[in-house]
C-alpha cells in the first residue's frame, strides 16, 4: 500500500519548517527545536520534509547548463580556459548547475540522515514509513552518485552531527561509494511500498519508483566500468552495466517516443524519472535561451549557444559523418560546405536554431520569420569579407545577447507559451529515459565483445531519428567511435557530455580543442560565405581536470577530507 501524496506549497512550507537545516552541511545546529519536534509528530509535515529532499537532486534548467562547460556550447571563459581551482570553484554553484555541489550535497545528505534518525519515533504507519524510507534512500543514493561523478570517492556519512561535535572524515574509495550506492538501490528495489512504475501524466509522476532505481543503477555501473575508474578493465563491471540496462529494456514499460523533439517538451512514454514543472512552479529555460528578437533574454553571448564543434558532429541524412578523422570532407557524405545545414541528421534541426531556420516565426515581429545572423559583405578578398556594417537581427554585433556562435538552442524550448521573463515553463528535466538506457546497453555490449547487439541498440536510436542504420561492417574502433558520437548527438544538452568525455578518457583531446563558432556573410549575389572562428582558446589538458576540486574553504576546516586528485 502506498501513502496518498498530498499537495502543498512545498518550497514555502518546507523552507519554513527546515530553517534549522541551513548552514554548515555537516555540523548544523537546529535553531528551532520546537518546530522540528512538530515535524516528526505530524505525518503530513514528515511527508513535506521528504518532498523537500527532492530539491537536493540538481536539475539541468539552471541559468548555465552543463553544456557551457564542455565542447557542446559557447560558455564560461574562466572554466573553458582551465582557470578553475579550489579557490574559485565555489562560484560555480546553483546558477552553474551545481558544478560545485559539495556543500549542497552534504546539506541534503544530512537531511536524509535526520529523517532516518527520527523515523522510529514518528507516528507513521508501517506502510507510510516504508514508502517514505524508499524515497529518501533513493534520493540519498542519487545525491551520492552526483558527488561520485564530480569528485571521485567521497566520505560516506550516515550519522547526524551537531554543532560542537568532534568528528573526522576521510574519503571512501570510488569502489566503496559505488558499492554503497548499489546497496541503497537494492534496498529500494526490495521495498514493497516503492511503486514499480508511475504513469507519465499521473499527479505523482516524478516520485521515486523501482524503475528509477534501476536506471540509476545502470548509469552508476556504466560510469564505474569506464576507463577512468576501471583501470584494470574489470569485465564484471561491464557485465553489471549491461545487465542493469537490459533489465530496464526487458520491462517493456517504456518506448522511444515517435518524435525526438517532443521528448523534451512534455512527459511521455520514454521518460523513466524526471523533475516535473508547471506554469506556476516552472523554470525559465525558454526565456534565458532565446534572444531579444523572440522576447527572450539570451544572456551575454547567447547563453547556452551550441558550438560549431557540436554542429560539425551531426551526421548527414544518409548516415555518413560529414568529415573524416583527418578533418577533410567525407566524399561519401554529400556534405557541401557552402550549404552546411542541408541534409543533416534530423536531430540537428530539432536541437539547434541555425541561420535561415524558421522557429516560432510569429514571435519575431518585424525581424522577419527566419533566424538571421548574416553580415552584409560586398566582396571576399583573400578569404576576408569586405563588410558594410549591416547585420541580421540575430547577429551578435547588433546585440551582445545574441549568440556568438551563430546558433541558438532549440531543444527544450517551448513552442507555444509567450516568451517572457514573467512566464514559467513546464518542460520536464529528464533524469533518465529509455534512449539513454539503449545507449548504456550498446556501450556495455561493445565492451563485452557483443558488437551485433551494440549496433542493434544504436540502430534503434537512429531509426527513431530518421537516419540509416549502422551497417554490419562497422566494427571495432570505428563502431566504438560511432557509439560515442551517437551518445553525443542523442543526449546533447542533457548533462552527459561533461562526464562522458572524462570517463572515456578522451577529454585530453576533446577538451583541448578551441570552442568554435561561425560568421556568415551575405554577398551581393545572395550567396553566403561561411568563416569559422575561434571563440575560446582552450588550454592544454591537465589530468587534474578529470575531477572537480573541493572548495579550499571546506578543506581548511581540517575535517580530515582530502582534496580531489591533482588539486593539492
Short mmCIF file of C-alpha atoms in Angstrom, two decimals, residues 138-548:
data_model
loop_
_atom_site.label_atom_id
_atom_site.label_comp_id
_atom_site.label_asym_id
_atom_site.label_seq_id
_atom_site.Cartn_x
_atom_site.Cartn_y
_atom_site.Cartn_z
CA UNK A 138 16.90 6.58 -3.39
CA UNK A 139 17.43 10.33 -3.12
CA UNK A 140 20.44 9.82 -0.87
CA UNK A 141 21.87 7.36 -3.39
CA UNK A 142 21.28 9.81 -6.24
CA UNK A 143 22.97 12.63 -4.33
CA UNK A 144 25.97 10.40 -3.58
CA UNK A 145 26.09 9.49 -7.27
CA UNK A 146 26.40 13.15 -8.20
CA UNK A 147 29.20 13.54 -5.68
CA UNK A 148 30.93 10.43 -7.03
CA UNK A 149 30.82 11.60 -10.63
CA UNK A 150 32.19 15.03 -9.73
CA UNK A 151 34.81 14.27 -7.09
CA UNK A 152 35.53 10.54 -7.23
CA UNK A 153 35.47 8.76 -3.88
CA UNK A 154 33.87 10.83 -1.12
CA UNK A 155 33.04 10.42 2.56
CA UNK A 156 30.04 8.20 3.24
CA UNK A 157 28.22 9.85 6.14
CA UNK A 158 25.12 8.41 7.78
CA UNK A 159 25.38 9.94 11.26
CA UNK A 160 23.88 13.28 12.25
CA UNK A 161 26.41 15.76 13.61
CA UNK A 162 25.56 18.77 15.73
CA UNK A 163 27.48 21.96 16.39
CA UNK A 164 30.36 21.20 18.73
CA UNK A 165 30.58 17.51 17.87
CA UNK A 166 34.07 16.13 17.33
CA UNK A 167 34.37 14.38 14.01
CA UNK A 168 36.91 13.36 11.42
CA UNK A 169 36.11 12.19 7.90
CA UNK A 170 38.08 10.52 5.18
CA UNK A 171 37.36 9.81 1.57
CA UNK A 172 35.98 6.40 0.87
CA UNK A 173 37.27 4.92 -2.39
CA UNK A 174 35.38 5.17 -5.67
CA UNK A 175 34.58 1.46 -5.48
CA UNK A 176 33.35 1.73 -1.89
CA UNK A 177 30.99 4.56 -2.80
CA UNK A 178 29.70 2.57 -5.79
CA UNK A 179 29.08 -0.40 -3.52
CA UNK A 180 27.26 1.84 -1.04
CA UNK A 181 25.04 3.38 -3.74
CA UNK A 182 24.19 -0.02 -5.21
CA UNK A 183 23.33 -1.29 -1.74
CA UNK A 184 20.95 1.62 -1.22
CA UNK A 185 19.33 0.98 -4.59
CA UNK A 186 18.93 -2.73 -3.90
CA UNK A 187 17.14 -1.78 -0.70
CA UNK A 188 14.78 0.42 -2.71
CA UNK A 189 14.16 -2.41 -5.16
CA UNK A 190 13.34 -4.77 -2.29
CA UNK A 191 10.95 -2.30 -0.67
CA UNK A 192 7.34 -3.44 -1.31
CA UNK A 193 5.96 0.06 -0.76
CA UNK A 194 8.01 1.70 -3.52
CA UNK A 195 5.95 1.60 -6.73
CA UNK A 196 7.37 -0.19 -9.73
CA UNK A 197 6.19 2.45 -12.15
CA UNK A 198 4.23 5.70 -12.25
CA UNK A 199 2.50 6.58 -15.48
CA UNK A 200 3.59 9.81 -17.20
CA UNK A 201 0.89 12.38 -16.64
CA UNK A 202 -0.11 10.98 -13.26
CA UNK A 203 -0.08 13.53 -10.44
CA UNK A 204 2.64 11.57 -8.69
CA UNK A 205 4.89 11.20 -11.74
CA UNK A 206 8.33 12.38 -10.65
CA UNK A 207 8.19 10.39 -7.41
CA UNK A 208 10.74 7.66 -6.81
CA UNK A 209 9.98 4.30 -8.39
CA UNK A 210 11.76 0.98 -8.61
CA UNK A 211 12.37 1.70 -12.28
CA UNK A 212 14.14 4.95 -11.37
CA UNK A 213 16.38 2.95 -9.04
CA UNK A 214 17.14 0.53 -11.87
CA UNK A 215 18.02 3.41 -14.20
CA UNK A 216 20.38 4.97 -11.67
CA UNK A 217 21.96 1.58 -11.11
CA UNK A 218 22.55 1.31 -14.87
CA UNK A 219 24.35 4.64 -15.04
CA UNK A 220 26.38 4.07 -11.87
CA UNK A 221 27.70 0.76 -13.23
CA UNK A 222 28.34 2.23 -16.69
CA UNK A 223 30.48 5.00 -15.24
CA UNK A 224 32.25 2.60 -12.88
CA UNK A 225 33.07 0.24 -15.77
CA UNK A 226 34.62 3.00 -17.88
CA UNK A 227 38.33 3.57 -18.40
CA UNK A 228 38.80 6.43 -15.93
CA UNK A 229 37.94 4.33 -12.88
CA UNK A 230 38.11 0.77 -14.21
CA UNK A 231 41.85 0.87 -14.75
CA UNK A 232 42.18 -2.90 -14.77
CA UNK A 233 39.29 -3.33 -17.23
CA UNK A 234 37.30 -5.47 -14.82
CA UNK A 235 34.88 -7.18 -17.21
CA UNK A 236 32.43 -7.93 -14.41
CA UNK A 237 31.67 -4.22 -14.19
CA UNK A 238 30.74 -4.14 -17.87
CA UNK A 239 28.59 -7.22 -17.29
CA UNK A 240 26.78 -5.46 -14.45
CA UNK A 241 26.35 -2.34 -16.56
CA UNK A 242 24.90 -4.38 -19.42
CA UNK A 243 22.57 -6.47 -17.27
CA UNK A 244 21.32 -3.40 -15.39
CA UNK A 245 20.41 -1.67 -18.65
CA UNK A 246 18.87 -4.79 -20.17
CA UNK A 247 16.64 -5.31 -17.14
CA UNK A 248 15.03 -1.94 -17.83
CA UNK A 249 14.67 -2.65 -21.54
CA UNK A 250 13.06 -6.02 -20.85
CA UNK A 251 10.42 -4.44 -18.63
CA UNK A 252 8.59 -3.32 -21.76
CA UNK A 253 7.23 -0.38 -19.77
CA UNK A 254 8.88 2.33 -21.88
CA UNK A 255 9.04 3.18 -25.57
CA UNK A 256 11.04 5.58 -27.69
CA UNK A 257 8.71 8.50 -28.34
CA UNK A 258 7.93 8.87 -32.04
CA UNK A 259 9.21 12.43 -32.31
CA UNK A 260 12.64 13.24 -30.87
CA UNK A 261 11.87 16.93 -30.44
CA UNK A 262 8.71 16.26 -28.44
CA UNK A 263 10.54 14.01 -25.95
CA UNK A 264 11.75 17.14 -24.17
CA UNK A 265 8.57 19.22 -24.26
CA UNK A 266 6.21 17.18 -22.08
CA UNK A 267 6.05 13.96 -20.08
CA UNK A 268 5.78 10.92 -22.33
CA UNK A 269 6.24 7.17 -22.57
CA UNK A 270 10.05 7.39 -22.91
CA UNK A 271 10.64 9.02 -19.52
CA UNK A 272 11.68 6.86 -16.56
CA UNK A 273 12.33 9.56 -13.98
CA UNK A 274 12.13 13.33 -14.30
CA UNK A 275 11.77 16.58 -12.41
CA UNK A 276 8.36 17.93 -13.37
CA UNK A 277 7.31 21.57 -13.52
CA UNK A 278 4.17 23.51 -14.31
CA UNK A 279 3.25 27.06 -15.30
CA UNK A 280 3.39 28.10 -11.63
CA UNK A 281 6.48 26.28 -10.37
CA UNK A 282 8.22 26.21 -13.73
CA UNK A 283 11.69 27.21 -14.91
CA UNK A 284 12.99 29.97 -17.17
CA UNK A 285 14.87 27.86 -19.74
CA UNK A 286 12.91 29.18 -22.73
CA UNK A 287 13.33 32.82 -21.72
CA UNK A 288 17.04 32.66 -20.96
CA UNK A 289 17.95 30.68 -24.10
CA UNK A 290 16.11 32.77 -26.69
CA UNK A 291 17.27 36.21 -27.78
CA UNK A 292 15.57 39.60 -27.75
CA UNK A 293 14.05 39.06 -31.19
CA UNK A 294 11.84 36.37 -29.65
CA UNK A 295 11.23 38.34 -26.46
CA UNK A 296 13.83 36.36 -24.56
CA UNK A 297 16.90 37.35 -22.63
CA UNK A 298 19.66 35.27 -24.22
CA UNK A 299 22.33 36.46 -21.87
CA UNK A 300 25.75 37.62 -22.92
CA UNK A 301 26.83 35.67 -25.98
CA UNK A 302 23.57 33.74 -26.34
CA UNK A 303 23.53 31.87 -23.01
CA UNK A 304 23.80 28.12 -23.83
CA UNK A 305 24.57 28.62 -27.51
CA UNK A 306 25.52 25.45 -29.46
CA UNK A 307 29.11 25.41 -30.68
CA UNK A 308 30.39 24.73 -34.16
CA UNK A 309 32.22 21.79 -32.57
CA UNK A 310 28.86 20.14 -31.86
CA UNK A 311 27.30 21.10 -35.19
CA UNK A 312 30.20 19.50 -37.08
CA UNK A 313 29.50 16.16 -35.39
CA UNK A 314 25.94 15.82 -36.67
CA UNK A 315 25.90 13.23 -39.44
CA UNK A 316 24.28 13.69 -42.80
CA UNK A 317 20.81 12.39 -43.57
CA UNK A 318 22.40 9.45 -45.38
CA UNK A 319 24.02 8.34 -42.12
CA UNK A 320 27.54 9.37 -43.07
CA UNK A 321 29.69 11.74 -40.98
CA UNK A 322 30.42 14.96 -42.90
CA UNK A 323 34.11 14.85 -42.04
CA UNK A 324 36.76 12.15 -41.94
CA UNK A 325 39.01 11.68 -38.94
CA UNK A 326 41.69 13.90 -40.52
CA UNK A 327 39.21 16.79 -40.81
CA UNK A 328 38.72 16.52 -44.56
CA UNK A 329 35.24 16.26 -46.08
CA UNK A 330 33.90 12.73 -46.31
CA UNK A 331 33.16 12.24 -50.04
CA UNK A 332 30.51 9.62 -49.23
CA UNK A 333 28.53 12.08 -47.12
CA UNK A 334 27.45 14.55 -49.77
CA UNK A 335 28.30 17.40 -47.41
CA UNK A 336 28.52 20.80 -49.13
CA UNK A 337 30.40 23.41 -47.07
CA UNK A 338 28.51 26.12 -48.96
CA UNK A 339 25.22 24.58 -47.83
CA UNK A 340 26.26 23.20 -44.44
CA UNK A 341 22.76 22.90 -42.99
CA UNK A 342 21.23 20.87 -45.80
CA UNK A 343 20.53 17.15 -45.45
CA UNK A 344 21.76 16.77 -41.87
CA UNK A 345 20.66 14.31 -39.18
CA UNK A 346 17.08 15.38 -38.33
CA UNK A 347 18.13 15.79 -34.69
CA UNK A 348 20.22 18.77 -35.78
CA UNK A 349 17.07 20.61 -36.83
CA UNK A 350 15.36 19.61 -33.58
CA UNK A 351 18.24 20.72 -31.33
CA UNK A 352 19.75 23.81 -32.98
CA UNK A 353 18.37 27.07 -34.35
CA UNK A 354 20.58 27.93 -37.34
CA UNK A 355 20.79 30.65 -39.97
CA UNK A 356 17.69 30.52 -42.16
CA UNK A 357 15.71 28.41 -39.70
CA UNK A 358 12.08 29.36 -39.13
CA UNK A 359 11.48 28.85 -35.43
CA UNK A 360 8.41 30.46 -33.89
CA UNK A 361 8.25 32.96 -36.80
CA UNK A 362 5.13 34.66 -35.44
CA UNK A 363 7.14 35.79 -32.39
CA UNK A 364 9.83 37.53 -34.41
CA UNK A 365 7.81 40.64 -35.25
CA UNK A 366 9.46 42.97 -37.73
CA UNK A 367 12.68 40.91 -37.74
CA UNK A 368 11.26 38.55 -40.35
CA UNK A 369 10.37 34.88 -40.00
CA UNK A 370 13.88 33.45 -40.45
CA UNK A 371 16.71 33.36 -37.91
CA UNK A 372 19.27 35.68 -39.48
CA UNK A 373 22.85 36.02 -38.24
CA UNK A 374 24.32 37.20 -41.53
CA UNK A 375 26.62 40.15 -42.08
CA UNK A 376 26.44 42.05 -45.34
CA UNK A 377 29.64 41.97 -47.42
CA UNK A 378 30.44 43.46 -50.81
CA UNK A 379 33.24 41.04 -51.69
CA UNK A 380 35.69 38.43 -50.39
CA UNK A 381 39.35 39.46 -50.69
CA UNK A 382 41.93 36.76 -49.91
CA UNK A 383 39.43 34.96 -47.74
CA UNK A 384 38.43 38.07 -45.82
CA UNK A 385 34.99 39.63 -46.28
CA UNK A 386 34.60 43.32 -47.05
CA UNK A 387 31.77 44.15 -44.68
CA UNK A 388 29.33 47.06 -44.83
CA UNK A 389 28.27 47.00 -41.19
CA UNK A 390 24.73 45.85 -41.92
CA UNK A 391 23.86 42.71 -39.97
CA UNK A 392 20.88 40.44 -39.45
CA UNK A 393 18.66 40.89 -36.38
CA UNK A 394 20.09 37.79 -34.67
CA UNK A 395 23.73 38.74 -35.16
CA UNK A 396 25.85 39.30 -32.05
CA UNK A 397 27.15 42.62 -33.41
CA UNK A 398 23.65 44.05 -33.21
CA UNK A 399 23.06 42.87 -29.65
CA UNK A 400 25.52 41.34 -27.22
CA UNK A 401 22.84 38.92 -26.01
CA UNK A 402 22.67 37.29 -29.43
CA UNK A 403 24.64 34.11 -29.98
CA UNK A 404 28.36 34.44 -30.54
CA UNK A 405 28.43 31.04 -32.25
CA UNK A 406 25.63 31.97 -34.72
CA UNK A 407 23.47 29.15 -33.32
CA UNK A 408 20.81 29.09 -30.61
CA UNK A 409 19.34 26.26 -28.59
CA UNK A 410 16.06 24.75 -29.80
CA UNK A 411 15.97 21.59 -27.69
CA UNK A 412 13.74 22.06 -24.59
CA UNK A 413 12.46 25.43 -25.86
CA UNK A 414 8.70 25.89 -25.51
CA UNK A 415 6.81 26.07 -28.79
CA UNK A 416 3.63 27.85 -27.66
CA UNK A 417 3.82 29.83 -24.42
CA UNK A 418 4.71 33.50 -24.58
CA UNK A 419 8.44 34.16 -24.24
CA UNK A 420 8.70 36.47 -21.27
CA UNK A 421 10.59 36.96 -18.02
CA UNK A 422 7.35 36.51 -16.09
CA UNK A 423 6.41 33.21 -17.77
CA UNK A 424 7.25 29.93 -16.04
CA UNK A 425 7.81 26.98 -18.36
CA UNK A 426 6.64 23.40 -17.71
CA UNK A 427 9.06 21.22 -19.72
CA UNK A 428 10.34 18.36 -17.52
CA UNK A 429 14.02 17.88 -16.80
CA UNK A 430 14.71 14.27 -17.68
CA UNK A 431 16.96 12.39 -15.30
CA UNK A 432 16.57 9.02 -17.05
CA UNK A 433 14.91 7.97 -20.31
CA UNK A 434 14.84 4.88 -22.45
CA UNK A 435 17.05 6.44 -25.13
CA UNK A 436 19.90 6.74 -22.64
CA UNK A 437 19.36 3.17 -21.44
CA UNK A 438 19.62 1.87 -25.03
CA UNK A 439 22.94 3.69 -25.38
CA UNK A 440 24.14 2.41 -21.99
CA UNK A 441 23.40 -1.12 -23.16
CA UNK A 442 25.03 -0.58 -26.55
CA UNK A 443 28.24 0.70 -24.99
CA UNK A 444 28.35 -2.10 -22.42
CA UNK A 445 27.66 -4.71 -25.09
CA UNK A 446 30.52 -3.40 -27.20
CA UNK A 447 32.97 -3.78 -24.32
CA UNK A 448 31.75 -7.34 -23.78
CA UNK A 449 32.52 -8.17 -27.41
CA UNK A 450 28.85 -8.27 -28.39
CA UNK A 451 29.11 -5.91 -31.33
CA UNK A 452 25.95 -7.06 -33.11
CA UNK A 453 23.89 -6.26 -30.03
CA UNK A 454 25.64 -2.89 -29.69
CA UNK A 455 24.81 -1.99 -33.29
CA UNK A 456 21.22 -3.13 -32.83
CA UNK A 457 20.50 -0.77 -29.95
CA UNK A 458 22.31 2.15 -31.58
CA UNK A 459 20.25 1.50 -34.69
CA UNK A 460 17.01 1.64 -32.72
CA UNK A 461 18.01 5.17 -31.70
CA UNK A 462 18.96 6.03 -35.28
CA UNK A 463 15.69 4.62 -36.61
CA UNK A 464 13.72 6.97 -34.38
CA UNK A 465 15.95 9.83 -35.50
CA UNK A 466 15.27 9.04 -39.15
CA UNK A 467 18.78 8.13 -40.35
CA UNK A 468 20.08 4.86 -41.81
CA UNK A 469 21.35 2.12 -39.50
CA UNK A 470 24.99 1.32 -38.95
CA UNK A 471 25.93 -1.46 -41.33
CA UNK A 472 27.38 -4.77 -40.20
CA UNK A 473 30.83 -3.78 -41.45
CA UNK A 474 31.05 -1.00 -38.86
CA UNK A 475 33.12 -2.87 -36.30
CA UNK A 476 35.91 -2.47 -33.75
CA UNK A 477 37.23 1.01 -33.00
CA UNK A 478 35.04 2.51 -35.72
CA UNK A 479 31.96 1.08 -34.02
CA UNK A 480 33.08 2.42 -30.65
CA UNK A 481 33.53 5.87 -32.17
CA UNK A 482 30.06 5.76 -33.69
CA UNK A 483 28.52 4.64 -30.38
CA UNK A 484 30.18 7.57 -28.64
CA UNK A 485 29.09 10.05 -31.31
CA UNK A 486 25.55 8.69 -31.13
CA UNK A 487 25.57 9.45 -27.43
CA UNK A 488 26.96 12.94 -28.13
CA UNK A 489 24.12 13.72 -30.53
CA UNK A 490 21.19 11.91 -28.93
CA UNK A 491 21.94 13.23 -25.42
CA UNK A 492 23.16 16.71 -26.37
CA UNK A 493 22.50 19.34 -23.69
CA UNK A 494 21.15 16.70 -21.27
CA UNK A 495 24.15 16.92 -18.95
CA UNK A 496 26.05 13.81 -20.08
CA UNK A 497 28.93 15.15 -22.18
CA UNK A 498 30.97 16.55 -19.28
CA UNK A 499 31.15 13.13 -17.64
CA UNK A 500 31.28 11.04 -20.82
CA UNK A 501 34.49 12.55 -22.19
CA UNK A 502 36.13 12.11 -18.80
CA UNK A 503 35.11 8.52 -18.15
CA UNK A 504 36.12 7.60 -21.73
CA UNK A 505 39.41 9.45 -21.13
CA UNK A 506 39.10 11.31 -24.43
CA UNK A 507 38.93 14.65 -22.61
CA UNK A 508 42.63 15.38 -23.31
CA UNK A 509 41.58 15.58 -26.97
CA UNK A 510 38.05 17.00 -26.86
CA UNK A 511 38.69 19.46 -24.04
CA UNK A 512 41.84 20.82 -25.68
CA UNK A 513 40.05 21.86 -28.87
CA UNK A 514 39.14 25.53 -29.13
CA UNK A 515 35.46 26.44 -28.90
CA UNK A 516 34.39 27.39 -32.40
CA UNK A 517 31.63 29.44 -33.96
CA UNK A 518 30.95 30.71 -37.45
CA UNK A 519 30.43 34.08 -39.09
CA UNK A 520 28.14 34.09 -42.13
CA UNK A 521 28.47 36.79 -44.78
CA UNK A 522 25.87 37.58 -47.44
CA UNK A 523 27.27 38.73 -50.76
CA UNK A 524 25.55 40.92 -53.39
CA UNK A 525 24.50 37.86 -55.41
CA UNK A 526 22.75 36.49 -52.26
CA UNK A 527 25.28 33.70 -51.82
CA UNK A 528 26.66 33.03 -48.36
CA UNK A 529 30.27 32.81 -47.23
CA UNK A 530 30.98 30.83 -44.06
CA UNK A 531 34.04 31.64 -41.99
CA UNK A 532 34.68 29.62 -38.84
CA UNK A 533 36.15 31.45 -35.87
CA UNK A 534 37.80 30.67 -32.56
CA UNK A 535 35.71 31.92 -29.65
CA UNK A 536 37.62 30.47 -26.71
CA UNK A 537 41.16 29.14 -26.86
CA UNK A 538 41.36 26.01 -24.76
CA UNK A 539 44.43 25.20 -22.66
CA UNK A 540 46.49 22.06 -22.75
CA UNK A 541 44.70 19.34 -20.81
CA UNK A 542 45.82 18.60 -17.27
CA UNK A 543 44.82 15.31 -15.66
CA UNK A 544 43.53 17.07 -12.56
CA UNK A 545 40.67 18.30 -14.78
CA UNK A 546 39.19 14.81 -14.63
CA UNK A 547 37.79 15.69 -11.19
CA UNK A 548 36.25 18.80 -9.70
#
